[in-house]
XYZ file of C-alpha atoms in Angstrom:
358
model
C -64.389 -52.568 64.400
C -66.145 -49.705 62.706
C -64.440 -47.241 65.011
C -61.026 -48.729 64.178
C -61.661 -48.444 60.421
C -62.747 -44.855 60.864
C -59.516 -44.081 62.688
C -57.481 -45.648 59.906
C -59.292 -43.584 57.286
C -58.827 -40.424 59.259
C -55.151 -41.278 59.808
C -54.638 -41.758 56.086
C -56.307 -38.431 55.404
C -54.038 -36.714 57.880
C -50.949 -38.296 56.315
C -52.186 -37.381 52.854
C -52.805 -33.843 54.046
C -49.317 -33.700 55.552
C -47.769 -35.021 52.359
C -49.652 -32.442 50.276
C -48.645 -29.749 52.754
C -45.000 -30.791 52.601
C -45.153 -30.883 48.800
C -46.704 -27.391 48.728
C -44.046 -26.074 51.115
C -41.214 -27.608 49.100
C -42.726 -26.402 45.834
C -43.210 -22.912 47.281
C -39.641 -22.940 48.569
C -38.194 -23.845 45.180
C -40.525 -21.446 43.373
C -39.492 -18.640 45.726
C -35.809 -19.385 45.165
C -36.347 -19.666 41.418
C -38.111 -16.301 41.321
C -35.403 -14.828 43.559
C -32.665 -16.179 41.269
C -34.538 -14.898 38.234
C -34.871 -11.481 39.880
C -31.164 -11.474 40.767
C -30.287 -12.545 37.229
C -32.433 -9.784 35.745
C -30.767 -7.252 38.043
C -27.333 -8.570 37.057
C -28.192 -8.440 33.364
C -29.485 -4.890 33.774
C -26.283 -3.917 35.562
C -24.119 -5.535 32.883
C -26.203 -3.797 30.213
C -25.682 -0.427 31.920
C -21.963 -1.072 32.238
C -21.799 -2.147 28.576
C -23.688 0.975 27.520
C -21.359 3.119 29.601
C -18.328 1.381 28.084
C -19.727 1.803 24.560
C -20.410 5.484 25.209
C -16.832 5.940 26.405
C -15.422 4.065 23.408
C -17.637 6.008 21.006
C -16.562 9.245 22.643
C -12.918 8.245 22.223
C -13.519 7.280 18.590
C -15.430 10.487 17.880
C -12.651 12.507 19.465
C -10.079 10.646 17.434
C -12.116 11.087 14.255
C -12.713 14.760 14.978
C -8.954 15.216 14.814
C -9.059 14.267 11.143
C -11.089 17.334 10.155
C -10.419 17.761 6.420
C -8.221 14.659 6.140
C -11.088 12.206 5.740
C -9.933 10.551 2.526
C -6.466 9.550 1.355
C -5.904 8.020 -2.073
C -2.711 6.116 -2.763
C -2.810 5.355 -6.488
C 0.127 3.016 -6.198
C 2.514 2.404 -9.101
C 3.385 -1.306 -9.523
C 6.808 -2.497 -8.300
C 7.591 0.550 -6.153
C 7.419 -1.143 -2.696
C 3.730 -0.272 -2.528
C 2.777 -3.559 -0.837
C 5.250 -2.916 1.989
C 3.781 0.528 2.555
C 0.141 -0.555 2.323
C 0.688 -3.265 4.920
C 1.777 -0.595 7.386
C -1.604 1.066 6.881
C -3.454 -2.234 7.343
C -1.539 -2.940 10.548
C -2.269 0.504 12.016
C -5.859 1.072 10.885
C -7.636 -0.471 13.884
C -5.326 1.123 16.429
C -5.490 4.579 14.846
C -9.181 4.449 13.969
C -9.366 4.559 10.163
C -10.321 2.236 7.308
C -8.220 0.799 4.493
C -9.852 -0.288 1.221
C -8.353 -1.755 -1.942
C -9.663 -0.431 -5.258
C -9.671 -3.345 -7.711
C -10.238 -2.255 -11.308
C -11.615 -5.030 -13.542
C -9.050 -6.540 -15.883
C -6.156 -4.988 -13.937
C -6.522 -1.873 -16.034
C -4.819 1.279 -14.795
C -7.617 3.629 -15.836
C -11.415 3.849 -15.505
C -14.231 4.863 -17.781
C -15.558 8.348 -17.123
C -18.744 6.804 -15.699
C -16.740 4.643 -13.278
C -14.690 7.645 -12.200
C -17.944 9.436 -11.324
C -19.251 6.360 -9.469
C -16.008 6.003 -7.534
C -16.088 9.671 -6.484
C -19.718 9.437 -5.377
C -19.055 6.196 -3.500
C -16.117 7.266 -1.401
C -17.283 10.819 -0.660
C -20.726 9.668 0.533
C -19.677 6.439 2.261
C -19.555 8.050 5.700
C -19.419 4.716 7.562
C -15.978 4.131 6.033
C -14.517 7.526 6.833
C -11.760 8.302 7.548
C -10.170 6.012 4.985
C -7.169 5.213 2.837
C -8.012 3.893 -0.634
C -5.240 2.194 -2.598
C -5.061 0.652 -6.038
C -3.147 0.546 -9.320
C -5.057 3.344 -11.031
C -4.175 6.691 -12.598
C -4.833 10.009 -10.878
C -8.499 11.131 -10.852
C -9.305 14.846 -10.614
C -12.220 15.125 -8.164
C -12.770 18.815 -8.888
C -13.361 18.020 -12.541
C -16.481 16.110 -11.456
C -17.706 18.903 -9.200
C -16.995 17.006 -5.985
C -17.093 19.144 -2.861
C -14.707 16.883 -0.987
C -11.160 16.644 -2.291
C -9.005 13.712 -1.163
C -5.351 13.799 -0.188
C -3.207 12.049 -2.793
C 0.088 10.340 -1.936
C 2.427 8.176 -4.012
C 5.819 6.523 -4.361
C 8.076 6.579 -7.428
C 11.055 4.395 -8.243
C 14.062 4.738 -10.534
C 12.502 3.798 -13.892
C 15.088 1.230 -15.010
C 15.090 -0.462 -11.591
C 11.298 -0.688 -11.738
C 11.361 -2.159 -15.266
C 14.008 -4.773 -14.401
C 12.156 -5.725 -11.213
C 8.896 -6.172 -13.111
C 10.636 -8.188 -15.858
C 11.940 -10.773 -13.386
C 8.792 -10.642 -11.268
C 6.795 -11.983 -14.246
C 9.212 -14.924 -14.464
C 10.089 -15.796 -10.872
C 7.397 -14.199 -8.719
C 8.112 -12.809 -5.280
C 8.256 -13.770 -1.616
C 4.751 -12.412 -0.975
C 2.982 -15.210 -2.863
C 5.863 -17.564 -3.727
C 3.721 -20.435 -5.021
C 1.737 -18.367 -7.521
C 2.701 -19.191 -11.122
C 3.406 -15.967 -13.009
C 2.659 -15.197 -16.632
C 6.239 -15.739 -17.879
C 7.050 -18.657 -15.604
C 9.710 -20.898 -17.161
C 11.173 -18.170 -19.382
C 14.898 -18.093 -18.455
C 15.876 -15.240 -20.778
C 17.797 -12.562 -18.890
C 16.990 -8.879 -19.178
C 20.306 -8.319 -20.987
C 19.437 -10.998 -23.557
C 15.970 -9.518 -23.956
C 17.439 -6.082 -24.750
C 19.953 -7.570 -27.184
C 17.190 -9.404 -29.024
C 14.825 -6.387 -28.837
C 12.020 -8.409 -27.279
C 8.745 -6.746 -26.281
C 9.057 -7.473 -22.531
C 12.035 -5.134 -22.210
C 10.793 -2.491 -24.634
C 11.562 0.920 -23.096
C 7.917 1.870 -23.657
C 7.102 -0.484 -20.771
C 8.710 2.123 -18.507
C 5.967 4.583 -19.456
C 3.897 4.110 -16.324
C 4.856 6.541 -13.577
C 4.168 9.532 -15.817
C 0.620 8.431 -16.771
C -0.158 7.429 -13.184
C 0.465 11.011 -12.064
C -0.806 12.549 -15.308
C -4.280 11.033 -15.100
C -7.041 9.855 -17.409
C -6.489 12.108 -20.419
C -5.704 10.226 -23.634
C -2.420 12.098 -24.040
C -1.231 10.790 -20.655
C -0.950 7.283 -22.091
C 0.971 8.260 -25.245
C 4.584 7.141 -24.640
C 6.975 10.053 -25.108
C 4.354 12.796 -24.690
C 5.946 16.009 -23.402
C 2.519 17.285 -22.378
C 1.970 14.182 -20.242
C 5.284 14.713 -18.462
C 4.492 18.346 -17.681
C 0.964 17.461 -16.568
C 2.374 14.812 -14.239
C 4.673 17.442 -12.717
C 1.804 19.904 -12.329
C -0.361 17.301 -10.619
C 2.485 16.310 -8.330
C 2.786 19.921 -7.152
C -0.921 20.766 -7.061
C -2.721 17.579 -6.022
C -0.254 15.363 -4.141
C 0.550 15.987 -0.506
C 3.693 13.832 -0.642
C 5.362 11.848 -3.419
C 8.238 9.857 -1.989
C 10.733 7.497 -3.581
C 11.130 3.764 -3.058
C 14.789 4.144 -2.161
C 13.787 6.304 0.851
C 10.667 4.446 1.950
C 11.270 4.896 5.687
C 11.630 8.666 5.230
C 8.401 8.704 3.192
C 6.581 7.038 6.088
C 8.208 9.469 8.540
C 6.976 12.495 6.566
C 3.454 11.069 6.563
C 3.591 10.350 10.296
C 4.632 13.945 10.971
C 2.039 15.410 8.591
C -0.941 13.092 9.145
C -0.360 11.693 12.654
C -3.957 10.577 13.168
C -3.478 8.107 10.302
C 0.211 7.271 10.645
C 0.957 7.621 14.365
C 3.575 4.982 15.215
C 4.144 4.068 11.559
C 7.941 4.441 11.479
C 8.532 2.338 14.580
C 6.092 -0.296 13.320
C 7.700 -0.387 9.871
C 11.188 -0.785 11.325
C 10.178 -3.565 13.699
C 7.737 -5.403 11.447
C 8.681 -8.432 9.402
C 6.493 -7.012 6.628
C 8.928 -4.175 5.955
C 10.175 -5.682 2.710
C 7.277 -7.599 1.209
C 7.118 -8.489 -2.472
C 10.825 -8.876 -3.032
C 11.375 -10.485 -6.437
C 12.689 -14.008 -5.927
C 15.432 -13.814 -8.545
C 16.817 -10.754 -10.248
C 19.972 -10.290 -12.317
C 21.275 -6.748 -12.526
C 21.698 -5.519 -16.130
C 25.178 -5.036 -17.519
C 26.662 -1.664 -18.461
C 25.839 -1.987 -22.168
C 22.176 -2.733 -21.404
C 22.028 0.231 -19.023
C 23.592 2.474 -21.674
C 21.061 1.399 -24.291
C 18.058 1.900 -22.024
C 19.261 5.269 -20.754
C 19.727 6.522 -24.299
C 15.996 6.218 -25.018
C 13.545 9.106 -24.877
C 11.179 7.172 -22.601
C 13.825 6.568 -19.935
C 14.943 10.198 -20.038
C 11.379 11.433 -19.533
C 10.476 8.938 -16.819
C 13.758 9.706 -15.084
C 13.053 13.426 -15.330
C 9.801 12.896 -13.426
C 11.588 10.734 -10.861
C 14.295 13.362 -10.301
C 11.620 16.079 -10.085
C 9.750 14.096 -7.420
C 12.997 13.402 -5.566
C 13.856 17.117 -5.564
C 10.461 17.997 -4.053
C 10.749 15.199 -1.497
C 14.224 16.281 -0.412
C 12.915 19.828 -0.009
C 10.205 18.583 2.384
C 12.758 16.650 4.410
C 14.980 19.706 4.924
C 12.427 21.158 7.337
C 12.675 18.032 9.497
C 15.543 16.553 11.512
C 17.098 13.229 12.498
C 16.813 11.822 16.003
C 19.513 9.825 17.794
C 18.372 6.659 15.976
C 18.706 8.349 12.600
C 14.962 8.510 12.028
C 13.444 11.532 10.314
C 11.238 13.410 12.803
C 9.214 16.587 12.977
C 10.893 19.585 14.673
C 7.632 20.541 16.301
C 5.667 23.718 15.698
C 7.935 26.378 14.196
C 5.432 29.233 14.156
C 3.414 31.261 16.645
C 0.731 33.946 16.722
C 1.319 37.480 17.923
C -0.047 41.037 17.691
C -3.552 39.619 18.130
C -6.265 42.261 17.935
C -8.735 43.221 19.276
C -7.504 42.330 22.743
C -9.826 40.494 25.097
C -11.500 42.851 27.586
C -12.313 41.893 31.172
C -15.519 43.117 32.779
């Protein structure tokens, strides 16, 4: 009896031992596989990390190469005049910025003013010249020309702009304040509900159609001097012309917007590569079209064109158009009628001293 009990105890111990052994084997098996999976995962993560680093290096190299092409053209300022198709043009820049490797930033001046204090001008210049993370860049906003050299800035931006026939711009703005545009059609404008036509406004000599409201393109190119904002100032007109010639790379006209984009694509391809084709194919080509606009009658046109303000603003427009047409003469039209660059029209010769071979 005792012997039988001893055998049972020993048997139970053996079974317990076997169970523990099996448990240890199974546990070891799963632990081994877990560690193996963890090791494989770590290796995979390391490989992915190396591939990601390699990809990032390649992308950075591409971006650096692309950015190195900009050289001096690190900053472009488009101090856009209201109601000159500026929204249509700016949207081309926004659509191309990622693809072409540059930044686009809107300059919003408090109170929708068109000029800055001298302190804000200095801040703006310091900001954009030192903000290296956002270079190269196009800055755009409804603000008058700022002379960077006047503030001792080492870096001088490239200025571009668009002008429009002054009466067309005034009429467009008049109806825009009443009916809005197709860009934000549900926004209630300041003169919403006012059904007075531009002709009636001129007949009644209302303030909204005062010819002095045309005095905008001259001060935008003239700058921040007090005289620039004096309607009818001859000095302001001449200063605007001087700045156009000395500080603006290109000043196009609204009526030839596609050609303006083509000139920029030929001149600054790293910013505007593919701009013409994109503009022609994009649905954003004619943004901010005034919802309702009645063309003025002949008597209204005669009255407006007899004013000193119109004559001066139109003189600047015609001056800009003359310069723009001159630029276009050195280009040509392709089979689709698009303005294109002729390619390099110069070469180097008579190079001295000549390279010697050892």
